Backbone as numpy.savetxt, mean C-alpha at the origin, in Angstrom:
# Nx Ny Nz CAx CAy CAz Cx Cy Cz
15.76 -40.07 8.93 15.08 -38.70 8.76 15.64 -37.85 9.57
15.73 -36.15 9.35 16.79 -34.45 9.52 15.38 -34.71 10.29
15.67 -33.93 11.52 15.41 -33.48 12.82 14.26 -31.95 12.30
13.80 -32.02 10.52 12.99 -31.27 10.49 12.39 -31.73 9.78
12.23 -32.68 9.26 11.13 -33.69 8.69 10.77 -33.12 7.89
9.51 -34.03 6.63 9.09 -33.44 5.30 8.95 -31.85 5.67
8.83 -31.57 4.49 8.57 -29.58 4.71 6.73 -29.86 4.19
5.74 -28.84 4.62 4.78 -28.99 4.57 4.13 -29.14 3.31
4.98 -28.11 2.71 3.81 -27.75 0.78 4.13 -29.77 0.16
4.94 -30.48 0.78 5.92 -31.36 0.06 4.46 -32.72 0.65
4.25 -32.67 1.94 3.09 -33.27 2.44 1.80 -33.58 2.04
1.54 -31.75 1.30 0.07 -31.62 1.71 -0.35 -31.27 -0.25
1.04 -31.94 -0.91 0.97 -31.47 -2.19 0.36 -31.76 -3.16
-0.69 -32.99 -2.94 -2.12 -33.94 -3.19 -3.20 -33.13 -2.82
-3.54 -32.25 -1.73 -4.82 -32.03 -1.60 -4.65 -30.43 -2.02
-3.73 -30.10 -2.87 -3.48 -28.60 -3.86 -5.09 -28.66 -4.61
-4.70 -30.17 -5.40 -5.89 -30.46 -6.62 -7.01 -30.89 -5.91
-8.52 -31.11 -6.69 -9.66 -31.95 -7.00 -9.14 -33.04 -7.21
-10.09 -33.78 -6.90 -10.28 -35.58 -8.19 -10.30 -34.87 -9.69
-11.08 -33.91 -9.94 -10.52 -33.59 -11.26 -9.25 -33.27 -11.89
-9.06 -32.46 -11.21 -7.09 -31.96 -11.54 -7.35 -30.48 -11.35
-8.15 -29.87 -11.34 -7.87 -28.22 -10.89 -7.66 -27.95 -9.57
-7.35 -27.03 -9.71 -6.33 -26.62 -8.40 -7.75 -25.55 -7.83
-7.24 -25.34 -6.87 -8.33 -24.71 -5.67 -8.21 -23.37 -6.16
-9.78 -22.39 -5.92 -10.13 -21.30 -6.49 -8.84 -19.90 -5.74
-8.87 -18.76 -6.11 -7.43 -18.02 -5.40 -8.22 -17.56 -4.61
-7.69 -16.77 -3.27 -8.51 -16.41 -2.21 -7.82 -14.59 -2.62
-9.10 -14.33 -2.89 -8.79 -12.80 -2.09 -9.46 -12.32 -1.67
-9.06 -10.81 -1.21 -9.21 -10.05 -0.53 -10.14 -9.70 -0.29
-10.68 -9.68 0.79 -12.31 -8.67 1.04 -11.91 -7.60 2.17
-12.84 -5.87 1.86 -12.04 -4.92 1.92 -14.06 -4.54 2.97
-14.01 -5.28 4.93 -15.25 -3.94 5.63 -15.78 -3.00 4.76
-17.30 -2.55 5.19 -17.35 -1.41 4.40 -16.32 0.34 5.23
-16.02 -0.45 6.07 -15.68 0.36 7.21 -14.56 0.21 6.80
-13.53 0.14 5.81 -12.29 0.62 5.63 -12.83 1.39 4.07
-13.42 1.74 3.92 -13.88 2.77 2.55 -12.27 3.63 2.88
-12.59 4.05 1.73 -11.75 5.63 1.64 -12.65 7.17 2.10
-13.71 6.76 2.79 -14.78 8.16 3.04 -14.35 8.67 4.12
-12.91 8.48 4.95 -12.00 9.30 5.48 -10.46 10.41 4.83
-10.83 9.58 3.70 -9.36 10.13 2.78 -10.24 11.90 1.63
-9.13 12.16 1.24 -8.79 13.35 0.95 -7.85 13.26 0.09
-8.89 13.99 -1.20 -7.01 14.17 -2.08 -6.53 15.43 -2.34
-4.87 15.70 -1.77 -4.58 16.52 -1.61 -4.11 17.56 -3.00
-3.03 16.76 -3.54 -2.94 17.21 -5.53 -2.67 15.25 -5.42
-3.13 16.10 -6.78 -2.01 14.73 -8.39 -0.77 15.35 -8.79
0.25 14.79 -8.08 1.42 14.93 -8.15 1.39 14.46 -9.67
1.33 13.37 -9.96 1.29 13.19 -11.16 0.24 12.24 -11.92
0.40 11.35 -12.88 -0.92 10.90 -13.80 -0.89 8.97 -12.62
-0.36 9.10 -11.92 0.06 7.78 -11.11 0.73 8.23 -9.62
0.74 9.64 -9.23 1.05 9.64 -7.57 -0.02 10.71 -7.30
0.10 10.09 -6.03 -0.82 12.05 -5.38 -0.81 11.92 -4.17
-1.11 12.83 -3.08 -1.14 13.43 -1.90 -1.87 13.32 -1.23
-2.46 12.43 -0.32 -4.01 11.91 0.43 -3.39 11.97 1.83
-4.51 13.21 2.59 -4.77 12.88 3.86 -6.03 12.26 4.12
-5.37 11.50 5.38 -6.51 10.50 5.42 -6.19 10.25 6.83
-7.66 9.40 7.64 -7.78 8.90 9.41 -7.17 7.75 9.05
-6.28 7.14 9.99 -5.95 5.86 9.70 -6.08 4.93 11.25
-6.52 4.60 11.55 -6.85 4.62 12.99 -6.69 5.46 14.00
-7.34 6.56 14.02 -7.35 7.31 14.84 -6.65 8.30 14.56
-5.51 8.24 13.81 -4.38 8.71 13.08 -4.96 10.24 12.19
-4.37 10.96 12.29 -4.12 12.06 10.66 -2.87 11.50 9.47
-2.77 10.53 9.08 -1.74 10.63 8.06 -1.44 11.17 6.65
-0.61 11.61 6.53 -0.92 11.85 4.87 0.60 11.47 4.13
-0.26 11.39 3.12 0.04 9.84 2.51 0.82 9.93 1.17
1.95 10.04 0.46 2.09 10.48 -1.02 2.42 9.28 -1.15
1.86 8.42 -2.64 1.94 7.08 -2.88 1.43 6.83 -3.82
1.93 6.00 -5.56 2.19 5.91 -6.98 0.07 4.85 -6.55
-0.56 5.00 -7.94 -1.05 4.20 -7.99 -1.23 3.33 -8.85
-2.10 2.44 -9.12 -2.29 1.63 -10.32 -3.64 1.14 -10.44
-3.94 1.06 -11.74 -5.91 0.58 -12.24 -5.47 -1.09 -12.14
-6.68 -1.02 -11.36 -6.92 -2.51 -11.49 -8.37 -1.99 -11.45
-9.63 -3.59 -12.88 -10.57 -3.83 -12.52 -11.06 -2.03 -13.15
-10.36 -0.75 -14.02 -11.08 0.11 -14.17 -11.34 1.06 -12.67
-10.22 0.72 -11.84 -10.87 0.96 -10.68 -8.77 2.01 -9.95
-9.26 2.90 -9.34 -7.14 3.39 -9.20 -7.20 2.74 -7.88
-6.04 2.17 -7.82 -5.65 1.13 -6.49 -4.19 1.87 -5.96
-4.31 1.93 -4.78 -2.71 2.69 -4.10 -1.70 1.32 -4.01
-1.18 1.52 -4.49 0.26 0.66 -4.73 1.17 0.52 -2.88
2.03 0.09 -3.45 3.46 -0.25 -2.17 4.85 0.69 -2.78
4.63 1.62 -3.31 5.40 2.44 -3.37 5.03 3.77 -2.48
5.47 4.09 -1.79 5.01 5.14 -1.41 4.92 5.23 0.28
5.10 6.62 0.34 5.36 6.58 2.45 4.17 7.46 3.23
3.60 7.42 4.09 3.05 7.75 5.55 3.72 8.09 5.94
2.73 9.96 6.31 3.55 10.37 7.71 2.87 10.99 8.39
3.00 11.22 9.82 2.29 11.42 10.74 1.88 12.37 10.44
1.44 13.15 11.27 0.94 14.64 11.92 2.77 15.47 12.26
3.45 14.39 13.39 4.33 15.00 13.87 5.95 15.32 12.95
5.50 13.44 11.64 7.06 13.71 11.01 6.57 14.56 9.67
5.00 15.20 9.43 4.48 16.14 8.13 5.08 17.56 9.07
4.73 17.76 9.70 5.33 19.56 10.45 6.45 19.36 10.40
7.71 18.65 10.74 8.56 18.42 10.37 9.05 18.31 8.69
8.91 17.55 8.28 9.17 18.34 6.70 8.59 19.13 6.13
7.14 19.66 6.72 6.84 21.22 6.39 7.52 22.21 7.19
9.00 22.05 7.79 9.14 23.45 8.50 10.14 23.37 7.34
11.16 22.40 6.90 12.09 23.05 6.44 11.86 22.38 5.15
10.68 22.48 4.59 10.40 22.88 3.12 11.18 24.52 2.33
11.57 25.42 3.22 12.83 26.84 2.59 14.05 26.42 2.74
14.47 25.01 2.97 16.13 24.51 2.84 15.71 23.13 2.08
14.69 22.66 2.07 14.53 21.37 0.89 14.72 22.22 -0.94
13.18 23.59 -0.86 13.52 24.28 -1.95 14.38 25.20 -1.95
16.23 25.40 -1.29 17.10 25.86 -2.28 17.54 24.93 -2.29
17.74 23.87 -1.49 19.01 22.36 -2.39 18.77 22.34 -2.91
17.13 21.70 -3.86 17.21 21.82 -4.76 17.22 22.88 -6.47
16.97 24.01 -6.10 17.34 24.71 -6.51 18.68 25.20 -6.94
19.39 25.35 -6.12 20.47 25.17 -5.99 22.01 23.77 -6.62
21.20 22.73 -6.95 21.79 21.89 -7.25 21.42 21.76 -9.12
20.44 23.12 -9.21 19.49 23.07 -10.89 20.09 22.99 -11.41
């Protein structure tokens, strides 16, 4: 036998199904009531599925530019996006004129 031994998923494969051959129920992610978005302010909607929000996360103010998707009739944040700290937002905000000139100069 190699030094690695058997892979765990090969050993426990039989435990992945019950006696009737049914797979175990899928786990779902639960949110605490403290995780709700009550501190979130929607600053603007950029498009149908993109928006800018300002929120308090772990005691820090964050500017979140993110894509959203609909799941079970509810808008949920997606993986595509960026969260900026207040310092990062200030840097971006201070360079808006330069960015605007570059955008308008290239159009």
